[in-house]
Tab-separated table of C-alpha atoms and ligand atoms in Angstrom:
chain	number	residue	atom	x	y	z
R	1	SER	CA	-0.026	0.018	0.188
R	2	GLY	CA	1.096	3.570	-0.572
R	3	GLU	CA	0.920	4.777	2.886
R	4	GLU	CA	3.973	5.362	5.134
R	5	GLN	CA	4.890	1.871	6.675
R	6	PRO	CA	5.836	2.267	10.635
R	7	ASN	CA	9.487	1.808	11.126
R	8	THR	CA	9.673	-1.639	12.950
R	9	ASP	CA	13.406	-1.592	12.595
R	10	ILE	CA	14.496	0.863	15.357
R	11	ILE	CA	18.110	1.302	15.392
R	12	THR	CA	19.030	2.401	18.790
R	13	LEU	CA	22.571	4.111	19.487
R	14	THR	CA	23.589	1.073	21.602
R	15	ARG	CA	22.628	-1.377	18.911
R	16	HIS	CA	24.481	0.796	16.219
R	17	VAL	CA	27.601	1.352	18.213
R	18	LEU	CA	27.559	-2.688	18.831
R	19	SER	CA	27.229	-3.037	14.965
R	20	ASP	CA	30.119	-0.907	14.434
R	21	GLN	CA	31.936	-2.879	16.975
R	22	TYR	CA	31.821	-5.975	14.756
R	23	LYS	CA	33.527	-3.768	12.213
R	24	LEU	CA	36.351	-3.035	14.621
R	25	GLY	CA	36.660	-6.860	15.083
R	26	ALA	CA	37.746	-8.757	18.197
R	27	ALA	CA	39.948	-5.739	19.443
R	28	ALA	CA	36.656	-4.037	20.699
R	29	SER	CA	35.812	-5.535	24.309
R	30	GLY	CA	32.402	-3.987	24.574
R	31	ASP	CA	34.011	-1.378	27.189
R	32	LEU	CA	33.673	1.551	24.731
R	33	THR	CA	29.912	0.670	24.240
R	34	LEU	CA	29.359	0.572	27.921
R	35	LEU	CA	31.170	3.751	28.337
R	36	LEU	CA	29.092	5.349	25.537
R	37	THR	CA	25.990	4.142	27.588
R	38	ALA	CA	27.241	6.119	30.548
R	39	ILE	CA	27.462	9.169	28.327
R	40	GLN	CA	23.932	8.525	26.898
R	41	THR	CA	22.626	8.219	30.621
R	42	THR	CA	24.401	11.739	31.340
R	43	SER	CA	22.791	13.253	28.080
R	44	LYS	CA	19.330	12.043	28.991
R	45	PHE	CA	19.515	13.376	32.664
R	46	ILE	CA	20.963	16.837	31.393
R	47	ALA	CA	18.306	16.840	28.574
R	48	THR	CA	15.482	16.373	31.341
R	49	ASN	CA	16.856	18.965	33.737
R	50	VAL	CA	17.564	21.539	30.834
R	51	ARG	CA	14.006	21.238	29.936
R	52	LYS	CA	12.643	21.563	33.404
R	53	ALA	CA	15.109	24.204	34.152
R	54	ARG	CA	12.827	27.186	34.133
R	55	LEU	CA	10.068	25.396	36.022
R	56	ILE	CA	12.181	24.347	38.879
R	57	ASN	CA	14.179	27.529	38.877
R	58	LEU	CA	17.463	25.931	38.022
R	59	VAL	CA	18.772	28.707	35.839
R	60	GLY	CA	20.512	31.686	37.309
R	61	LEU	CA	23.785	31.823	38.983
R	62	ALA	CA	25.157	29.126	41.218
R	63	GLY	CA	26.873	31.928	43.232
R	64	GLU	CA	30.343	30.531	42.402
R	65	THR	CA	32.912	31.019	39.474
R	66	ASN	CA	34.431	28.363	37.690
R	67	VAL	CA	38.287	27.810	36.595
R	68	GLN	CA	37.466	30.063	33.522
R	69	GLY	CA	36.452	32.909	35.783
R	70	GLU	CA	32.970	32.581	34.372
R	71	GLU	CA	29.847	32.801	36.610
R	72	GLN	CA	28.649	29.339	37.102
R	73	LYS	CA	24.949	28.626	36.257
R	74	LYS	CA	23.485	25.930	38.359
R	75	LEU	CA	22.976	23.789	35.458
R	76	ASP	CA	26.585	23.822	34.816
R	77	VAL	CA	27.336	22.615	38.318
R	78	LEU	CA	24.775	19.921	38.157
R	79	SER	CA	25.729	18.611	34.570
R	80	ASN	CA	29.255	18.312	35.585
R	81	ASP	CA	28.302	16.517	38.822
R	82	ILE	CA	26.140	14.077	36.866
R	83	MET	CA	28.724	13.378	34.131
R	84	ILE	CA	31.674	12.588	36.763
R	85	ASN	CA	29.648	10.376	38.714
R	86	SER	CA	28.206	8.532	35.470
R	87	LEU	CA	31.564	8.129	34.013
R	88	ARG	CA	33.393	6.930	37.313
R	89	ALA	CA	30.431	4.258	38.011
R	90	SER	CA	30.746	3.035	34.347
R	91	GLY	CA	34.144	1.539	35.784
R	92	LYS	CA	35.599	2.096	32.241
R	93	THR	CA	37.312	5.422	32.735
R	94	ALA	CA	40.834	6.330	34.191
R	95	VAL	CA	41.238	10.114	33.850
R	96	LEU	CA	38.479	12.737	33.462
R	97	VAL	CA	38.917	16.196	32.287
R	98	SER	CA	36.115	18.709	32.690
R	99	GLU	CA	35.622	22.445	31.679
R	100	GLU	CA	34.434	22.956	35.269
R	101	LEU	CA	37.193	21.375	37.191
R	102	GLU	CA	40.575	23.018	37.340
R	103	GLU	CA	42.520	19.755	38.001
R	104	ALA	CA	41.874	16.368	36.096
R	105	VAL	CA	40.218	13.700	37.986
R	106	VAL	CA	42.297	10.514	38.155
R	107	ILE	CA	39.759	7.523	38.941
R	108	GLU	CA	40.714	5.457	42.164
R	109	ASP	CA	41.986	1.857	41.306
R	110	ARG	CA	38.484	0.077	42.373
R	111	PHE	CA	36.614	1.961	39.582
R	112	LYS	CA	39.428	2.394	37.090
R	113	GLY	CA	39.072	1.527	33.582
R	114	LYS	CA	41.091	1.989	30.122
R	115	TYR	CA	39.397	5.231	28.701
R	116	CYS	CA	40.077	8.950	29.300
R	117	VAL	CA	37.152	11.427	28.666
R	118	VAL	CA	37.585	15.004	28.208
R	119	PHE	CA	34.342	17.187	28.261
R	120	ASP	CA	32.542	20.096	28.483
R	121	PRO	CA	29.375	19.185	30.472
R	122	LEU	CA	27.304	22.121	29.411
R	123	ASP	CA	28.852	24.355	26.652
R	124	GLY	CA	27.165	27.506	25.733
R	125	SER	CA	25.798	27.818	29.083
R	126	SER	CA	25.689	31.638	28.920
R	127	ASN	CA	22.716	30.961	26.672
R	128	ILE	CA	20.817	29.002	29.229
R	129	ASP	CA	18.506	31.876	30.316
R	130	ALA	CA	17.497	32.571	26.728
R	131	GLY	CA	16.622	29.307	25.842
R	132	VAL	CA	19.020	28.937	23.093
R	133	ASN	CA	20.510	25.587	22.221
R	134	ILE	CA	23.428	24.319	24.397
R	135	GLY	CA	25.308	21.060	24.730
R	136	THR	CA	27.670	18.654	26.004
R	137	ILE	CA	30.978	18.021	24.107
R	138	PHE	CA	33.202	15.085	24.676
R	139	GLY	CA	36.281	13.256	23.381
R	140	ILE	CA	37.672	9.961	24.327
R	141	TYR	CA	41.179	8.574	24.474
R	142	HIS	CA	42.111	4.992	25.043
R	143	ILE	CA	45.002	5.145	27.807
R	144	ALA	CA	48.361	4.864	26.083
R	145	PRO	CA	49.953	1.466	25.858
R	146	GLY	CA	51.813	0.525	29.137
R	147	SER	CA	50.098	3.515	31.029
R	148	ASP	CA	48.361	2.927	34.331
R	149	GLY	CA	46.102	5.866	33.293
R	150	ASN	CA	47.441	9.300	34.338
R	151	ILE	CA	47.345	12.928	33.152
R	152	SER	CA	49.784	12.046	30.346
R	153	ASP	CA	47.116	10.019	28.764
R	154	VAL	CA	45.082	13.262	27.939
R	155	LEU	CA	48.075	15.398	26.684
R	156	ARG	CA	48.036	13.682	23.305
R	157	PRO	CA	47.035	15.023	20.143
R	158	GLY	CA	43.365	14.850	19.059
R	159	SER	CA	44.145	12.486	16.315
R	160	GLU	CA	44.846	9.853	18.883
R	161	MET	CA	41.102	10.126	20.243
R	162	VAL	CA	39.093	6.779	19.584
R	163	ALA	CA	35.854	8.721	19.725
R	164	ALA	CA	34.041	12.027	19.723
R	165	GLY	CA	30.796	13.741	19.981
R	166	TYR	CA	28.349	16.141	21.361
R	167	THR	CA	24.610	16.176	22.707
R	168	MET	CA	22.629	19.279	21.732
R	169	TYR	CA	19.830	20.072	23.912
R	170	GLY	CA	17.099	22.151	21.872
R	171	SER	CA	13.642	21.168	20.629
R	172	SER	CA	14.866	17.668	20.940
R	173	ALA	CA	18.161	16.090	22.298
R	174	ASN	CA	20.463	15.087	19.273
R	175	LEU	CA	23.507	13.188	20.060
R	176	VAL	CA	26.184	13.259	17.215
R	177	LEU	CA	28.957	10.566	17.531
R	178	SER	CA	31.954	9.124	15.591
R	179	THR	CA	33.982	6.238	16.760
R	180	GLY	CA	36.363	6.545	13.849
R	181	ASN	CA	34.102	5.160	11.114
R	182	GLY	CA	32.228	8.199	10.052
R	183	VAL	CA	29.631	10.390	11.774
R	184	ASN	CA	26.257	9.317	12.960
R	185	GLY	CA	23.368	11.534	14.469
R	186	TYR	CA	20.800	10.061	17.014
R	187	THR	CA	17.586	11.800	18.495
R	188	LEU	CA	16.357	11.038	21.900
R	189	ASP	CA	12.756	9.347	21.877
R	190	ALA	CA	12.076	10.593	25.601
R	191	ALA	CA	9.286	7.873	25.677
R	192	LEU	CA	11.476	4.883	24.924
R	193	GLY	CA	14.617	6.535	26.766
R	194	GLU	CA	16.623	5.531	23.859
R	195	PHE	CA	18.783	7.568	21.201
R	196	ILE	CA	17.524	6.576	17.902
R	197	LEU	CA	19.423	6.615	14.701
R	198	THR	CA	18.064	9.590	12.617
R	199	HIS	CA	21.017	11.060	10.815
R	200	PRO	CA	23.136	8.108	9.451
R	201	ASN	CA	26.696	8.621	7.958
R	202	ILE	CA	26.634	12.509	8.266
R	203	LYS	CA	28.823	14.113	5.315
R	204	ILE	CA	29.512	17.881	5.263
R	205	PRO	CA	28.895	19.548	1.893
R	206	SER	CA	32.530	20.360	0.080
R	207	ARG	CA	31.472	24.013	0.189
R	208	GLY	CA	28.836	25.871	1.747
R	209	LYS	CA	27.006	29.429	1.707
R	210	ILE	CA	27.159	30.318	5.491
R	211	TYR	CA	29.984	31.827	7.643
R	212	SER	CA	29.737	31.711	11.487
R	213	PHE	CA	32.148	34.107	13.289
R	214	ASN	CA	31.464	36.643	16.165
R	215	GLU	CA	32.114	39.757	14.102
R	216	GLY	CA	31.843	41.596	17.001
R	217	ASN	CA	35.609	41.011	17.457
R	218	SER	CA	36.412	42.523	14.066
R	219	MET	CA	38.487	45.223	15.406
R	220	TYR	CA	40.810	42.685	16.854
R	221	PHE	CA	41.027	40.303	13.937
R	222	HIS	CA	44.494	39.867	12.362
R	223	PRO	CA	44.668	40.578	8.472
R	224	PRO	CA	44.262	36.895	7.227
R	225	VAL	CA	40.972	36.809	8.832
R	226	VAL	CA	39.856	40.404	7.898
R	227	ASN	CA	40.968	39.658	4.122
R	228	TYR	CA	39.075	36.226	4.300
R	229	LEU	CA	35.698	37.712	5.783
R	230	ASN	CA	35.977	40.512	3.050
R	231	SER	CA	36.324	37.859	0.371
R	232	ILE	CA	33.026	36.217	1.157
R	233	LYS	CA	31.289	39.489	2.044
R	234	TYR	CA	32.333	41.338	-0.944
R	235	PRO	CA	32.815	38.571	-3.562
R	236	PRO	CA	33.996	39.220	-7.051
R	237	ALA	CA	31.359	40.118	-9.728
R	238	GLY	CA	28.993	37.205	-10.590
R	239	LYS	CA	29.501	35.738	-7.010
R	240	SER	CA	26.920	35.961	-4.195
R	241	PRO	CA	28.096	36.899	-0.705
R	242	TYR	CA	27.875	34.265	2.089
R	243	SER	CA	24.889	34.460	4.567
R	244	ALA	CA	26.141	35.167	8.383
R	245	ARG	CA	24.717	32.778	10.976
R	246	TYR	CA	26.055	32.923	14.654
R	247	ILE	CA	24.305	31.392	17.526
R	248	GLY	CA	27.015	31.893	19.800
R	249	SER	CA	26.768	28.391	21.299
R	250	MET	CA	29.515	26.234	19.657
R	251	VAL	CA	27.445	22.981	19.491
R	252	ALA	CA	24.554	24.699	17.691
R	253	ASP	CA	26.985	26.581	15.427
R	254	VAL	CA	28.915	23.383	14.688
R	255	HIS	CA	25.755	21.205	14.153
R	256	ARG	CA	24.385	23.601	11.521
R	257	THR	CA	27.906	23.507	9.815
R	258	LEU	CA	28.007	19.716	9.851
R	259	LEU	CA	24.498	19.604	8.372
R	260	TYR	CA	24.308	22.653	5.943
R	261	GLY	CA	28.077	23.282	5.243
R	262	GLY	CA	29.900	26.450	5.441
R	263	ILE	CA	32.492	27.514	8.025
R	264	PHE	CA	32.765	28.207	11.758
R	265	GLY	CA	35.524	30.278	13.224
R	266	TYR	CA	36.873	31.397	16.582
R	267	PRO	CA	40.168	32.893	15.532
R	268	ASP	CA	43.042	34.155	17.717
R	269	ASP	CA	43.053	37.926	17.949
R	270	LYS	CA	44.562	41.060	19.337
R	271	LYS	CA	42.339	40.628	22.362
R	272	SER	CA	42.407	36.713	22.634
R	273	LYS	CA	45.991	35.851	21.821
R	274	SER	CA	45.023	32.001	21.475
R	275	GLY	CA	41.356	32.375	20.577
R	276	LYS	CA	38.663	31.418	23.204
R	277	LEU	CA	37.831	27.858	22.712
R	278	ARG	CA	39.388	25.054	24.723
R	279	LEU	CA	41.766	22.629	22.945
R	280	LEU	CA	41.095	19.484	24.650
R	281	TYR	CA	37.223	19.383	24.895
R	282	GLU	CA	35.888	21.960	22.470
R	283	ALA	CA	38.286	22.091	19.366
R	284	PHE	CA	39.619	18.278	19.326
R	285	PRO	CA	35.992	16.663	19.514
R	286	MET	CA	34.612	19.178	17.084
R	287	ALA	CA	37.649	18.835	14.655
R	288	PHE	CA	37.309	14.911	14.956
R	289	LEU	CA	33.850	14.971	13.845
R	290	THR	CA	34.392	17.392	11.140
R	291	GLU	CA	37.307	15.516	9.547
R	292	GLN	CA	35.164	12.255	10.063
R	293	ALA	CA	32.310	14.022	8.197
R	294	GLY	CA	34.682	14.928	5.266
R	295	GLY	CA	35.501	18.498	6.393
R	296	LEU	CA	38.691	20.267	7.742
R	297	ALA	CA	39.596	21.846	11.065
R	298	THR	CA	42.738	24.125	11.404
R	299	THR	CA	44.120	26.888	13.490
R	300	GLY	CA	44.787	28.836	10.148
R	301	THR	CA	48.206	27.343	9.674
R	302	LYS	CA	48.105	24.038	11.582
R	303	ARG	CA	45.773	20.742	11.546
R	304	ILE	CA	43.950	21.061	14.966
R	305	LEU	CA	44.220	17.371	15.642
R	306	ASP	CA	47.926	17.466	15.240
R	307	ILE	CA	48.406	19.808	18.196
R	308	ILE	CA	50.075	18.114	21.314
R	309	PRO	CA	48.540	19.802	24.472
R	310	THR	CA	50.717	20.999	27.127
R	311	SER	CA	48.084	21.895	29.583
R	312	ILE	CA	44.385	20.505	29.902
R	313	HIS	CA	42.536	24.070	29.493
R	314	GLN	CA	44.595	25.665	26.882
R	315	ARG	CA	42.891	27.364	24.080
R	316	CYS	CA	43.467	27.402	20.450
R	317	PRO	CA	42.149	29.203	17.302
R	318	VAL	CA	39.407	27.144	15.464
R	319	PHE	CA	38.489	27.321	11.873
R	320	LEU	CA	36.203	24.227	10.612
R	321	GLY	CA	33.805	22.950	8.109
R	322	SER	CA	33.488	22.401	4.629
R	323	ARG	CA	36.760	21.454	2.811
R	324	ASP	CA	36.792	24.174	0.185
R	325	ASP	CA	35.764	26.935	2.552
R	326	VAL	CA	38.647	25.916	5.245
R	327	GLN	CA	41.102	25.728	2.423
R	328	ASP	CA	40.282	29.234	1.439
R	329	VAL	CA	41.030	30.500	4.852
R	330	MET	CA	44.459	28.625	5.018
R	331	ARG	CA	45.109	30.245	1.673
R	332	PHE	CA	44.982	33.766	3.219
R	333	PHE	CA	47.186	32.818	6.187
R	334	GLN	CA	49.749	31.353	3.562
R	335	GLU	CA	49.614	34.608	1.489
R	336	THR	CA	50.216	36.792	4.675
R	337	LYS	CA	53.112	34.306	5.810
R	338	THR	CA	54.735	34.798	2.253
R	339	ASN	CA	53.823	38.573	1.829
R	340	GLY	CA	54.850	39.247	5.441
D	1	LIG	P1	31.445	34.740	21.986
D	1	LIG	C1	30.107	29.622	24.781
D	1	LIG	O1	30.265	30.444	25.970
D	1	LIG	C2	31.412	29.279	23.995
D	1	LIG	O2	32.078	28.547	24.950
D	1	LIG	C3	31.026	28.465	22.759
D	1	LIG	O3	29.968	27.578	23.003
D	1	LIG	C4	30.784	29.488	21.675
D	1	LIG	O4	30.996	29.178	20.427
D	1	LIG	C5	31.649	30.730	22.237
D	1	LIG	O5	31.919	30.590	23.741
D	1	LIG	C6	31.053	32.013	22.037
D	1	LIG	O6	31.854	33.105	22.518
D	1	LIG	O7	32.759	35.323	22.569
D	1	LIG	O8	31.317	34.672	20.704
D	1	LIG	O9	30.211	34.975	22.836
């Protein structure tokens, strides 16, 4: 019959990762799947609390400031605690790094596992009160061969991550994940309590028509960025200018960039010498996903995933998105370098 057949083959995140695991072969012990279950549980809990926040007065300040010197909102604190406890209880983690904690957490032997998780439990939190999409961003390393699990296991290039993803909390909860075999998107079916595969094999268009920068920082931008932005705002005759879209929540801006194409940038400038975004738990996971989706992620002069971190909260400049758009940016940096 012509009418829509109900989907009777529901692919949950767990089932999908397990099927991926079979591709990974015997090496996969199921521990990563269990770790991802802990991350799913955290995402569901945060999704519930973000949705209820205004009703149970969770928004507003927690009266403290975090290591970034930013005023902490209650949901930040709650999300961080939920994530730490859930990951520790999974028994699969050895080291945890959170945007909200000054020091890394080394898990006690009783609960120690073989993965390290770096995360921003609630990124974009300055937007909570305005009801703008916010999100959890995470990256996962396997502890280095022969390591007992310590801080050195997370001071490694993003290219050594085994998985990365984010959950965006908006009209629905969208979990976007890569375990190194492409990128897939899952939507939370709150009734089932399951993340269902809704965006299989996300591929970013090779070129887009959207640029996503905070142009309020324009007076501080260095010449390569000024020249690049001018090239897409005042294009040669016959070409249309790009559209500007900037939500100010990295998860939302990157999610749109992955699906629609274009470029997201948070450059270093005269005011922010290394940019604003954190290398370990913002730039690395988003660069990992962007490359897995067929895009590029650079500081302007260097592939983000090749950077070797020296401290867990260091910042780095970010340009990521469609391959051709990011290559355009890199050319402007190249020109400046050669022209001095
Ligand atoms: P600005 C949010 O606070 C955040 O960390 C990212 O989610 C976002 O991309 C960026 O900062 C926005 O920064 O300076 O444009 O407000």
